[in-house]
PDB file of C-alpha atoms in Angstrom:
ATOM      1  CA  MET A 225     203.241 218.455 -32.242  1.00 45.00           C
ATOM      2  CA  GLN A 226     205.110 220.783 -34.120  1.00 46.00           C
ATOM      3  CA  THR A 227     208.500 219.492 -33.793  1.00 53.00           C
ATOM      4  CA  PHE A 228     210.899 221.387 -35.571  1.00 53.00           C
ATOM      5  CA  GLN A 229     209.885 224.560 -35.368  1.00 57.00           C
ATOM      6  CA  GLN A 230     213.044 225.290 -33.150  1.00 62.00           C
ATOM      7  CA  GLY A 231     215.354 223.690 -35.190  1.00 73.00           C
ATOM      8  CA  ILE A 232     214.775 225.478 -38.445  1.00 84.00           C
ATOM      9  CA  GLY A 233     218.221 226.750 -39.477  1.00 85.00           C
ATOM     10  CA  GLN A 234     221.570 227.156 -39.448  1.00 88.00           C
ATOM     11  CA  TRP A 235     223.650 225.741 -36.645  1.00 91.00           C
ATOM     12  CA  LEU A 236     227.374 226.551 -35.689  1.00 90.00           C
ATOM     13  CA  GLY A 237     229.260 225.037 -32.896  1.00 89.00           C
ATOM     14  CA  SER A 238     232.096 222.799 -31.075  1.00 89.00           C
ATOM     15  CA  ALA A 239     232.190 219.718 -29.532  1.00 94.00           C
ATOM     16  CA  GLU A 240     234.434 217.890 -27.216  1.00 95.00           C
ATOM     17  CA  VAL A 241     235.377 214.509 -28.451  1.00 96.00           C
ATOM     18  CA  PHE A 242     236.233 211.674 -26.030  1.00 96.00           C
ATOM     19  CA  ASP A 243     237.178 207.846 -26.249  1.00 96.00           C
ATOM     20  CA  GLY A 244     235.414 205.173 -25.067  1.00 94.00           C
ATOM     21  CA  THR A 245     237.130 205.297 -21.579  1.00 95.00           C
ATOM     22  CA  GLY A 246     236.271 209.049 -21.331  1.00 95.00           C
ATOM     23  CA  ARG A 247     239.346 210.433 -22.030  1.00 96.00           C
ATOM     24  CA  PHE A 248     239.907 213.472 -24.274  1.00 95.00           C
ATOM     25  CA  LEU A 249     240.764 212.879 -27.806  1.00 95.00           C
ATOM     26  CA  GLY A 250     239.784 216.478 -29.003  1.00 93.00           C
ATOM     27  CA  ASN A 251     237.426 219.134 -30.123  1.00 92.00           C
ATOM     28  CA  GLY A 252     235.433 218.859 -33.336  1.00 92.00           C
ATOM     29  CA  ALA A 253     233.563 221.602 -35.515  1.00 91.00           C
ATOM     30  CA  ASP A 254     229.934 220.917 -35.571  1.00 92.00           C
ATOM     31  CA  MET A 255     227.738 222.537 -38.464  1.00 91.00           C
ATOM     32  CA  ARG A 256     224.220 221.921 -39.085  1.00 91.00           C
ATOM     33  CA  HIS A 257     221.574 223.097 -42.019  1.00 92.00           C
ATOM     34  CA  VAL A 258     218.241 222.319 -41.109  1.00 92.00           C
ATOM     35  CA  ARG A 259     215.874 222.796 -43.840  1.00 92.00           C
ATOM     36  CA  GLN A 260     212.013 222.192 -44.431  1.00 90.00           C
ATOM     37  CA  LEU A 261     211.425 221.290 -48.073  1.00 92.00           C
ATOM     38  CA  ASP A 262     208.252 221.641 -49.878  1.00 89.00           C
ATOM     39  CA  ASP A 263     207.116 217.770 -49.389  1.00 87.00           C
ATOM     40  CA  GLY A 264     207.219 218.069 -45.460  1.00 85.00           C
ATOM     41  CA  GLN A 265     210.379 216.415 -44.963  1.00 89.00           C
ATOM     42  CA  ILE A 266     213.363 217.786 -43.258  1.00 92.00           C
ATOM     43  CA  ARG A 267     216.652 218.034 -44.721  1.00 95.00           C
ATOM     44  CA  ILE A 268     219.583 217.869 -42.664  1.00 95.00           C
ATOM     45  CA  ASP A 269     223.117 218.739 -43.928  1.00 95.00           C
ATOM     46  CA  VAL A 270     225.973 218.138 -41.513  1.00 95.00           C
ATOM     47  CA  ALA A 271     229.682 218.334 -41.699  1.00 95.00           C
ATOM     48  CA  PHE A 272     231.352 217.068 -38.510  1.00 95.00           C
ATOM     49  CA  VAL A 273     235.461 217.472 -38.347  1.00 94.00           C
ATOM     50  CA  GLY A 274     237.362 216.740 -35.681  1.00 92.00           C
ATOM     51  CA  PRO A 275     238.604 213.357 -34.164  1.00 94.00           C
ATOM     52  CA  PHE A 276     236.529 211.448 -36.578  1.00 93.00           C
ATOM     53  CA  LYS A 277     235.095 213.491 -39.589  1.00 93.00           C
ATOM     54  CA  HIS A 278     231.737 213.131 -41.815  1.00 93.00           C
ATOM     55  CA  ALA A 279     229.902 215.389 -44.033  1.00 94.00           C
ATOM     56  CA  GLY A 280     226.644 214.332 -45.764  1.00 95.00           C
ATOM     57  CA  ALA A 281     223.028 215.161 -45.917  1.00 96.00           C
ATOM     58  CA  TYR A 282     219.904 212.780 -44.297  1.00 96.00           C
ATOM     59  CA  PHE A 283     216.090 213.529 -44.764  1.00 96.00           C
ATOM     60  CA  ILE A 284     213.511 213.176 -41.432  1.00 95.00           C
ATOM     61  CA  THR A 285     209.865 212.596 -42.005  1.00 93.00           C
ATOM     62  CA  ASP A 286     208.097 214.257 -38.533  1.00 91.00           C
ATOM     63  CA  HIS A 287     205.268 211.832 -37.213  1.00 91.00           C
ATOM     64  CA  GLY A 288     204.591 214.302 -34.156  1.00 88.00           C
ATOM     65  CA  ASP A 289     205.965 212.429 -31.335  1.00 90.00           C
ATOM     66  CA  TYR A 290     208.527 210.195 -33.358  1.00 93.00           C
ATOM     67  CA  ARG A 291     210.632 210.902 -36.397  1.00 94.00           C
ATOM     68  CA  GLN A 292     212.149 208.876 -38.958  1.00 96.00           C
ATOM     69  CA  TYR A 293     216.034 209.302 -40.124  1.00 96.00           C
ATOM     70  CA  ARG A 294     215.849 208.115 -43.794  1.00 94.00           C
ATOM     71  CA  GLY A 295     219.101 208.740 -44.699  1.00 92.00           C
ATOM     72  CA  PRO A 296     221.403 208.320 -46.885  1.00 96.00           C
ATOM     73  CA  ALA A 297     223.954 209.679 -43.828  1.00 96.00           C
ATOM     74  CA  ASN A 298     221.615 208.823 -41.163  1.00 96.00           C
ATOM     75  CA  VAL A 299     219.114 206.101 -40.518  1.00 97.00           C
ATOM     76  CA  GLY A 300     216.954 205.587 -37.167  1.00 97.00           C
ATOM     77  CA  PHE A 301     214.034 206.573 -35.338  1.00 97.00           C
ATOM     78  CA  ALA A 302     213.572 209.609 -32.622  1.00 97.00           C
ATOM     79  CA  GLU A 303     211.451 210.365 -30.064  1.00 96.00           C
ATOM     80  CA  THR A 304     210.390 213.703 -29.594  1.00 95.00           C
ATOM     81  CA  ILE A 305     210.024 214.170 -25.850  1.00 96.00           C
ATOM     82  CA  ASP A 306     208.841 217.728 -26.578  1.00 95.00           C
ATOM     83  CA  THR A 307     209.607 220.413 -28.799  1.00 91.00           C
ATOM     84  CA  ASN A 308     213.099 221.560 -27.075  1.00 93.00           C
ATOM     85  CA  LEU A 309     214.326 217.927 -26.378  1.00 96.00           C
ATOM     86  CA  VAL A 310     214.952 214.832 -28.822  1.00 96.00           C
ATOM     87  CA  ASP A 311     216.330 211.431 -27.725  1.00 97.00           C
ATOM     88  CA  ALA A 312     217.368 209.551 -30.769  1.00 97.00           C
ATOM     89  CA  ASN A 313     218.649 205.487 -32.021  1.00 97.00           C
ATOM     90  CA  ALA A 314     220.514 205.676 -35.355  1.00 97.00           C
ATOM     91  CA  TYR A 315     223.165 204.599 -37.280  1.00 97.00           C
ATOM     92  CA  TRP A 316     225.688 206.396 -39.723  1.00 97.00           C
ATOM     93  CA  PRO A 317     226.354 203.837 -42.423  1.00 96.00           C
ATOM     94  CA  VAL A 318     229.799 205.511 -43.393  1.00 94.00           C
ATOM     95  CA  LEU A 319     231.320 205.711 -40.275  1.00 95.00           C
ATOM     96  CA  GLY A 320     229.530 202.358 -39.601  1.00 97.00           C
ATOM     97  CA  LEU A 321     228.710 203.833 -35.669  1.00 97.00           C
ATOM     98  CA  SER A 322     225.783 203.464 -33.886  1.00 98.00           C
ATOM     99  CA  GLN A 323     224.696 206.074 -32.100  1.00 97.00           C
ATOM    100  CA  ARG A 324     222.320 206.721 -28.806  1.00 97.00           C
ATOM    101  CA  PHE A 325     221.775 210.835 -28.748  1.00 97.00           C
ATOM    102  CA  VAL A 326     220.048 213.581 -26.727  1.00 98.00           C
ATOM    103  CA  LEU A 327     219.480 216.853 -28.046  1.00 97.00           C
ATOM    104  CA  PHE A 328     218.213 220.144 -25.979  1.00 97.00           C
ATOM    105  CA  ILE A 329     217.217 222.816 -26.940  1.00 95.00           C
ATOM    106  CA  LEU A 330     217.908 225.848 -24.105  1.00 95.00           C
ATOM    107  CA  PRO A 331     215.095 228.023 -22.710  1.00 93.00           C
ATOM    108  CA  ASP A 332     216.545 230.376 -25.099  1.00 90.00           C
ATOM    109  CA  GLY A 333     215.672 229.164 -28.518  1.00 89.00           C
ATOM    110  CA  HIS A 334     219.320 229.480 -29.978  1.00 89.00           C
ATOM    111  CA  THR A 335     221.276 226.881 -28.249  1.00 93.00           C
ATOM    112  CA  GLN A 336     221.492 223.260 -28.411  1.00 94.00           C
ATOM    113  CA  LEU A 337     223.191 220.872 -25.944  1.00 97.00           C
ATOM    114  CA  SER A 338     223.605 217.583 -27.130  1.00 97.00           C
ATOM    115  CA  LEU A 339     225.172 213.760 -26.211  1.00 98.00           C
ATOM    116  CA  ALA A 340     226.421 211.260 -28.748  1.00 97.00           C
ATOM    117  CA  LEU A 341     227.436 207.756 -27.284  1.00 98.00           C
ATOM    118  CA  MET A 342     228.405 205.993 -30.717  1.00 98.00           C
ATOM    119  CA  SER A 343     229.331 202.466 -30.337  1.00 98.00           C
ATOM    120  CA  ARG A 344     230.563 199.930 -33.246  1.00 97.00           C
ATOM    121  CA  GLY A 345     228.389 196.389 -31.814  1.00 95.00           C
ATOM    122  CA  GLU A 346     228.178 196.922 -28.131  1.00 94.00           C
ATOM    123  CA  GLN A 347     231.854 198.818 -27.655  1.00 97.00           C
ATOM    124  CA  LEU A 348     231.687 202.323 -27.136  1.00 97.00           C
ATOM    125  CA  LEU A 349     234.280 204.171 -29.387  1.00 97.00           C
ATOM    126  CA  TYR A 350     233.255 208.022 -29.071  1.00 97.00           C
ATOM    127  CA  THR A 351     231.472 210.100 -26.712  1.00 98.00           C
ATOM    128  CA  VAL A 352     230.421 213.714 -28.090  1.00 97.00           C
ATOM    129  CA  VAL A 353     229.889 216.628 -26.117  1.00 97.00           C
ATOM    130  CA  GLY A 354     228.029 219.311 -28.421  1.00 95.00           C
ATOM    131  CA  GLN A 355     227.213 222.993 -27.867  1.00 95.00           C
ATOM    132  CA  ASN A 356     225.662 224.657 -31.042  1.00 93.00           C
ATOM    133  CA  ASN A 357     224.528 228.196 -31.417  1.00 90.00           C
ATOM    134  CA  ARG A 358     221.997 229.214 -33.999  1.00 88.00           C
ATOM    135  CA  VAL A 359     223.536 231.300 -36.521  1.00 85.00           C
ATOM    136  CA  THR A 360     221.006 234.573 -37.530  1.00 75.00           C
ATOM    137  CA  GLU A 361     223.759 236.534 -38.944  1.00 68.00           C
ATOM    138  CA  PRO A 362     227.293 236.285 -40.373  1.00 62.00           C
ATOM    139  CA  GLN A 363     229.057 234.398 -37.956  1.00 58.00           C
ATOM    140  CA  THR A 364     232.139 236.340 -36.145  1.00 55.00           C
ATOM    141  CA  SER A 365     232.944 235.205 -33.114  1.00 63.00           C
ATOM    142  CA  LEU A 366     235.158 232.574 -32.096  1.00 58.00           C
ATOM    143  CA  PRO A 367     233.529 228.848 -31.125  1.00 62.00           C
ATOM    144  CA  LEU A 368     233.418 228.138 -27.328  1.00 70.00           C
ATOM    145  CA  LEU A 369     236.200 225.541 -26.226  1.00 73.00           C
ATOM    146  CA  VAL A 370     238.999 224.825 -23.875  1.00 77.00           C
ATOM    147  CA  SER A 371     242.358 225.451 -25.609  1.00 80.00           C
ATOM    148  CA  GLY A 372     244.746 222.392 -25.426  1.00 79.00           C
ATOM    149  CA  ALA A 373     246.216 219.582 -26.918  1.00 82.00           C
ATOM    150  CA  SER A 374     244.916 215.676 -26.535  1.00 85.00           C
ATOM    151  CA  TYR A 375     248.436 214.408 -25.986  1.00 83.00           C
ATOM    152  CA  ASP A 376     248.149 216.420 -22.756  1.00 88.00           C
ATOM    153  CA  LEU A 377     244.590 216.553 -21.648  1.00 91.00           C
ATOM    154  CA  ALA A 378     243.837 212.986 -22.291  1.00 90.00           C
ATOM    155  CA  ALA A 379     245.098 212.645 -18.830  1.00 92.00           C
ATOM    156  CA  ASP A 380     243.115 215.080 -17.334  1.00 95.00           C
ATOM    157  CA  PRO A 381     239.327 214.193 -16.602  1.00 96.00           C
ATOM    158  CA  SER A 382     238.238 218.297 -16.884  1.00 95.00           C
ATOM    159  CA  ALA A 383     239.549 218.289 -20.536  1.00 93.00           C
ATOM    160  CA  GLY A 384     241.191 221.273 -19.406  1.00 92.00           C
ATOM    161  CA  ARG A 385     238.643 223.414 -17.244  1.00 93.00           C
ATOM    162  CA  GLY A 386     240.445 222.358 -13.515  1.00 93.00           C
ATOM    163  CA  VAL A 387     236.962 221.334 -12.099  1.00 95.00           C
ATOM    164  CA  LEU A 388     234.704 218.592 -12.577  1.00 97.00           C
ATOM    165  CA  LEU A 389     231.774 220.903 -13.678  1.00 97.00           C
ATOM    166  CA  LEU A 390     229.335 218.398 -12.621  1.00 98.00           C
ATOM    167  CA  HIS A 391     231.666 217.443  -9.461  1.00 98.00           C
ATOM    168  CA  ARG A 392     231.263 221.324  -7.660  1.00 97.00           C
ATOM    169  CA  ALA A 393     230.696 222.511  -4.433  1.00 98.00           C
ATOM    170  CA  GLY A 394     227.121 223.575  -4.836  1.00 98.00           C
ATOM    171  CA  VAL A 395     223.430 223.099  -5.928  1.00 98.00           C
ATOM    172  CA  TRP A 396     221.542 222.716  -8.758  1.00 98.00           C
ATOM    173  CA  GLN A 397     218.033 223.554  -8.658  1.00 97.00           C
ATOM    174  CA  GLY A 398     215.349 223.777 -10.929  1.00 97.00           C
ATOM    175  CA  THR A 399     211.410 222.716 -12.315  1.00 97.00           C
ATOM    176  CA  LEU A 400     211.446 219.334 -14.229  1.00 97.00           C
ATOM    177  CA  THR A 401     208.499 218.375 -16.912  1.00 98.00           C
ATOM    178  CA  VAL A 402     206.875 215.251 -16.144  1.00 97.00           C
ATOM    179  CA  ARG A 403     205.548 212.984 -18.638  1.00 97.00           C
ATOM    180  CA  ASP A 404     203.943 209.307 -17.880  1.00 96.00           C
ATOM    181  CA  HIS A 405     204.679 206.100 -19.754  1.00 93.00           C
ATOM    182  CA  THR A 406     202.794 207.334 -23.097  1.00 93.00           C
ATOM    183  CA  ARG A 407     204.604 210.743 -23.132  1.00 93.00           C
ATOM    184  CA  GLN A 408     201.257 212.251 -21.723  1.00 95.00           C
ATOM    185  CA  LEU A 409     201.895 215.584 -19.877  1.00 96.00           C
ATOM    186  CA  LEU A 410     201.264 214.898 -15.914  1.00 96.00           C
ATOM    187  CA  GLY A 411     203.016 218.756 -15.584  1.00 97.00           C
ATOM    188  CA  THR A 412     205.842 220.159 -13.811  1.00 97.00           C
ATOM    189  CA  VAL A 413     207.656 219.759 -10.159  1.00 96.00           C
ATOM    190  CA  ALA A 414     210.784 221.595  -8.517  1.00 95.00           C
ATOM    191  CA  VAL A 415     213.808 219.838  -7.959  1.00 96.00           C
ATOM    192  CA  SER A 416     217.522 219.783  -6.562  1.00 96.00           C
ATOM    193  CA  GLU A 417     220.473 218.403  -6.429  1.00 97.00           C
ATOM    194  CA  GLN A 418     223.589 219.171  -3.544  1.00 97.00           C
ATOM    195  CA  ILE A 419     227.005 218.060  -4.090  1.00 98.00           C
ATOM    196  CA  VAL A 420     229.379 217.922  -1.472  1.00 97.00           C
ATOM    197  CA  PRO A 421     233.061 216.450  -2.578  1.00 96.00           C
ATOM    198  CA  THR A 422     234.860 214.767  -0.409  1.00 96.00           C
ATOM    199  CA  GLN A 423     238.590 212.813  -0.195  1.00 93.00           C
ATOM    200  CA  ASP A 424     237.700 210.034  -2.899  1.00 94.00           C
ATOM    201  CA  GLY A 425     234.803 211.234  -4.426  1.00 96.00           C
ATOM    202  CA  LEU A 426     231.189 213.215  -3.686  1.00 97.00           C
ATOM    203  CA  ARG A 427     228.038 212.671  -1.565  1.00 97.00           C
ATOM    204  CA  MET A 428     225.071 214.049  -4.046  1.00 96.00           C
ATOM    205  CA  GLU A 429     221.556 214.393  -2.621  1.00 95.00           C
ATOM    206  CA  TRP A 430     218.519 214.599  -4.689  1.00 94.00           C
ATOM    207  CA  ARG A 431     215.477 216.562  -3.595  1.00 94.00           C
ATOM    208  CA  GLY A 432     211.813 216.643  -5.057  1.00 92.00           C
ATOM    209  CA  GLY A 433     210.356 214.720  -8.526  1.00 90.00           C
ATOM    210  CA  SER A 434     207.688 212.676  -9.390  1.00 92.00           C
ATOM    211  CA  PHE A 435     209.540 209.503  -8.858  1.00 90.00           C
ATOM    212  CA  VAL A 436     211.595 210.074  -5.795  1.00 84.00           C
ATOM    213  CA  THR A 437     210.119 211.519  -2.702  1.00 78.00           C
ATOM    214  CA  GLY A 438     211.753 213.584   0.038  1.00 83.00           C
ATOM    215  CA  ALA A 439     215.432 213.850   0.054  1.00 90.00           C
ATOM    216  CA  ILE A 440     217.484 210.969  -1.006  1.00 92.00           C
ATOM    217  CA  ALA A 441     221.381 210.318  -1.052  1.00 92.00           C
ATOM    218  CA  SER A 442     224.344 208.456  -2.273  1.00 95.00           C
ATOM    219  CA  GLU A 443     228.083 208.556  -1.211  1.00 96.00           C
ATOM    220  CA  LEU A 444     229.881 208.066  -4.368  1.00 97.00           C
ATOM    221  CA  ARG A 445     233.445 207.537  -5.160  1.00 98.00           C
ATOM    222  CA  SER A 446     235.362 208.847  -8.472  1.00 98.00           C
ATOM    223  CA  ASN A 447     237.880 208.851 -10.620  1.00 97.00           C
ATOM    224  CA  GLY A 448     236.843 211.514 -12.953  1.00 97.00           C
ATOM    225  CA  TYR A 449     235.782 209.527 -15.526  1.00 97.00           C
ATOM    226  CA  LEU A 450     233.312 206.923 -13.709  1.00 98.00           C
ATOM    227  CA  ALA A 451     231.255 207.688 -10.286  1.00 98.00           C
ATOM    228  CA  TRP A 452     229.957 204.353  -8.347  1.00 98.00           C
ATOM    229  CA  SER A 453     228.311 204.314  -5.339  1.00 97.00           C
ATOM    230  CA  ILE A 454     229.826 202.781  -2.139  1.00 95.00           C
ATOM    231  CA  PRO A 455     227.588 199.558  -0.294  1.00 94.00           C
ATOM    232  CA  ASP A 456     224.750 200.257   1.717  1.00 92.00           C
ATOM    233  CA  GLN A 457     223.408 203.787  -0.059  1.00 91.00           C
ATOM    234  CA  ALA A 458     219.555 204.417  -0.685  1.00 90.00           C
ATOM    235  CA  LEU A 459     220.756 205.405  -4.407  1.00 91.00           C
ATOM    236  CA  ALA A 460     222.842 202.443  -5.879  1.00 94.00           C
ATOM    237  CA  GLY A 461     224.501 203.216  -8.963  1.00 96.00           C
ATOM    238  CA  SER A 462     227.075 204.282 -11.642  1.00 97.00           C
ATOM    239  CA  TYR A 463     227.886 206.766 -14.362  1.00 98.00           C
ATOM    240  CA  SER A 464     230.424 207.602 -16.939  1.00 98.00           C
ATOM    241  CA  LEU A 465     231.673 211.850 -17.016  1.00 97.00           C
ATOM    242  CA  SER A 466     232.877 213.130 -20.073  1.00 97.00           C
ATOM    243  CA  GLY A 467     235.182 215.848 -18.964  1.00 96.00           C
ATOM    244  CA  GLY A 468     233.193 216.722 -16.196  1.00 97.00           C
ATOM    245  CA  ARG A 469     230.734 218.127 -18.756  1.00 96.00           C
ATOM    246  CA  ALA A 470     228.379 215.331 -19.105  1.00 98.00           C
ATOM    247  CA  ARG A 471     227.153 212.029 -17.765  1.00 97.00           C
ATOM    248  CA  SER A 472     225.557 209.029 -18.399  1.00 98.00           C
ATOM    249  CA  GLY A 473     224.562 206.209 -16.408  1.00 97.00           C
ATOM    250  CA  TYR A 474     221.814 204.264 -14.052  1.00 96.00           C
ATOM    251  CA  TRP A 475     220.770 204.847 -10.518  1.00 95.00           C
ATOM    252  CA  HIS A 476     218.621 202.332  -8.737  1.00 95.00           C
ATOM    253  CA  VAL A 477     216.227 203.549  -5.877  1.00 93.00           C
ATOM    254  CA  LEU A 478     216.404 200.581  -3.386  1.00 89.00           C
ATOM    255  CA  ASP A 479     213.099 201.413  -1.198  1.00 88.00           C
ATOM    256  CA  SER A 480     210.947 201.742  -4.496  1.00 90.00           C
ATOM    257  CA  GLY A 481     212.444 199.238  -6.803  1.00 92.00           C
ATOM    258  CA  LEU A 482     212.806 201.978  -9.618  1.00 95.00           C
ATOM    259  CA  ARG A 483     215.943 202.373 -12.195  1.00 96.00           C
ATOM    260  CA  CYS A 484     216.542 205.552 -13.332  1.00 96.00           C
ATOM    261  CA  TRP A 485     218.292 206.063 -16.835  1.00 97.00           C
ATOM    262  CA  LEU A 486     220.153 209.299 -16.837  1.00 97.00           C
ATOM    263  CA  ARG A 487     221.410 212.013 -19.553  1.00 98.00           C
ATOM    264  CA  GLU A 488     223.011 215.440 -18.950  1.00 98.00           C
ATOM    265  CA  VAL A 489     224.979 218.149 -20.529  1.00 98.00           C
ATOM    266  CA  VAL A 490     226.257 221.328 -19.339  1.00 98.00           C
ATOM    267  CA  ALA A 491     226.671 224.198 -21.010  1.00 96.00           C
ATOM    268  CA  HIS A 492     230.278 225.702 -21.366  1.00 93.00           C
ATOM    269  CA  ASP A 493     230.067 228.410 -18.455  1.00 93.00           C
ATOM    270  CA  GLY A 494     229.123 226.179 -16.193  1.00 95.00           C
ATOM    271  CA  THR A 495     225.683 227.986 -14.887  1.00 96.00           C
ATOM    272  CA  ILE A 496     222.928 225.535 -16.667  1.00 97.00           C
ATOM    273  CA  LYS A 497     223.100 221.741 -17.419  1.00 98.00           C
ATOM    274  CA  ALA A 498     220.332 219.850 -19.440  1.00 98.00           C
ATOM    275  CA  LEU A 499     218.739 216.356 -17.647  1.00 98.00           C
ATOM    276  CA  LEU A 500     217.060 213.412 -19.262  1.00 98.00           C
ATOM    277  CA  ARG A 501     215.547 210.986 -16.846  1.00 97.00           C
ATOM    278  CA  TYR A 502     213.702 207.782 -17.685  1.00 98.00           C
ATOM    279  CA  TRP A 503     211.896 205.909 -14.773  1.00 97.00           C
ATOM    280  CA  TYR A 504     211.756 202.195 -15.226  1.00 97.00           C
ATOM    281  CA  ARG A 505     210.027 199.627 -13.207  1.00 95.00           C
ATOM    282  CA  GLY A 506     211.736 196.293 -14.106  1.00 92.00           C
ATOM    283  CA  GLY A 507     211.971 196.663 -17.931  1.00 93.00           C
ATOM    284  CA  GLU A 508     208.743 198.804 -18.330  1.00 96.00           C
ATOM    285  CA  ARG A 509     209.489 202.548 -18.297  1.00 97.00           C
ATOM    286  CA  ILE A 510     206.973 204.300 -16.365  1.00 96.00           C
ATOM    287  CA  GLY A 511     207.776 208.169 -17.058  1.00 97.00           C
ATOM    288  CA  ILE A 512     209.938 210.467 -18.224  1.00 98.00           C
ATOM    289  CA  GLU A 513     211.501 214.049 -16.266  1.00 97.00           C
ATOM    290  CA  TYR A 514     213.177 216.626 -17.752  1.00 98.00           C
ATOM    291  CA  GLY A 515     214.322 220.088 -18.259  1.00 98.00           C
ATOM    292  CA  PHE A 516     217.078 222.319 -17.161  1.00 98.00           C
ATOM    293  CA  LEU A 517     219.197 223.276 -13.500  1.00 98.00           C
ATOM    294  CA  SER A 518     221.036 226.315 -12.690  1.00 98.00           C
ATOM    295  CA  PHE A 519     224.069 226.010 -10.591  1.00 98.00           C
ATOM    296  CA  THR A 520     224.544 228.089  -7.420  1.00 98.00           C
ATOM    297  CA  PRO A 521     228.144 227.190  -5.506  1.00 96.00           C
ATOM    298  CA  GLN A 522     228.855 226.924  -2.540  1.00 90.00           C
ATOM    299  CA  THR A 523     229.982 229.975  -0.574  1.00 73.00           C
TER     300      THR A 523
END
């Protein structure tokens, strides 16, 4: 698998940074330069300026279906789920932070969406929701972001958008790629997710997929920063929200005994979201679903 063909180049973008409870801390400027060296390694030069700041370089050795981060700025390991999707566990020594990082490259090949959960020990300190674009000519446009001061927006779950993008009334739909526990390709499957807001939260209904048959729904409560199911639901679980644009959490499908580890990131314009689902039976991963869903608002 040639995993770096889509990643080579210079990437510039903005990130939204939230604290461990989901409160908005501020925007960050994110710059990455990805180069392939003569010895086959990949060099990443990164600079991030925001509520926390860091600049440095690290090297990656690509082994096809996995990558090793060899420092000095970043050390760790990443699964290459596909050419456009990486799931990494890493450590940033200068920051003293462990990172669980998911990076998607959208179908246009020039846009990245990412979600980073950054912890010290078991304490989540930052969640970083990023969107970067490949720079092929001098950058003249302004970065995509919502204007505002963190002093004001920290008490706003939508981080200034006025709406939680993941909780809008409507339907997310598209096609997901499916792999087994060894990451062997099984095919694709059509899926949809309908959202109906309620007074205290929302009703969510999943349809399609390789590990859920038919339709399965759950009533959720939400305070804008978290969402959780109420008792006696077929789909039970909870997730964290970051500005209404990203979510991370777990679901349990009670009739099958399966557990779903979930990561999602919505693009700034709200029209598309990147999605990754790992499916488990107990502690054993049995499959992976991932892809991009488009949003149709309820009329």
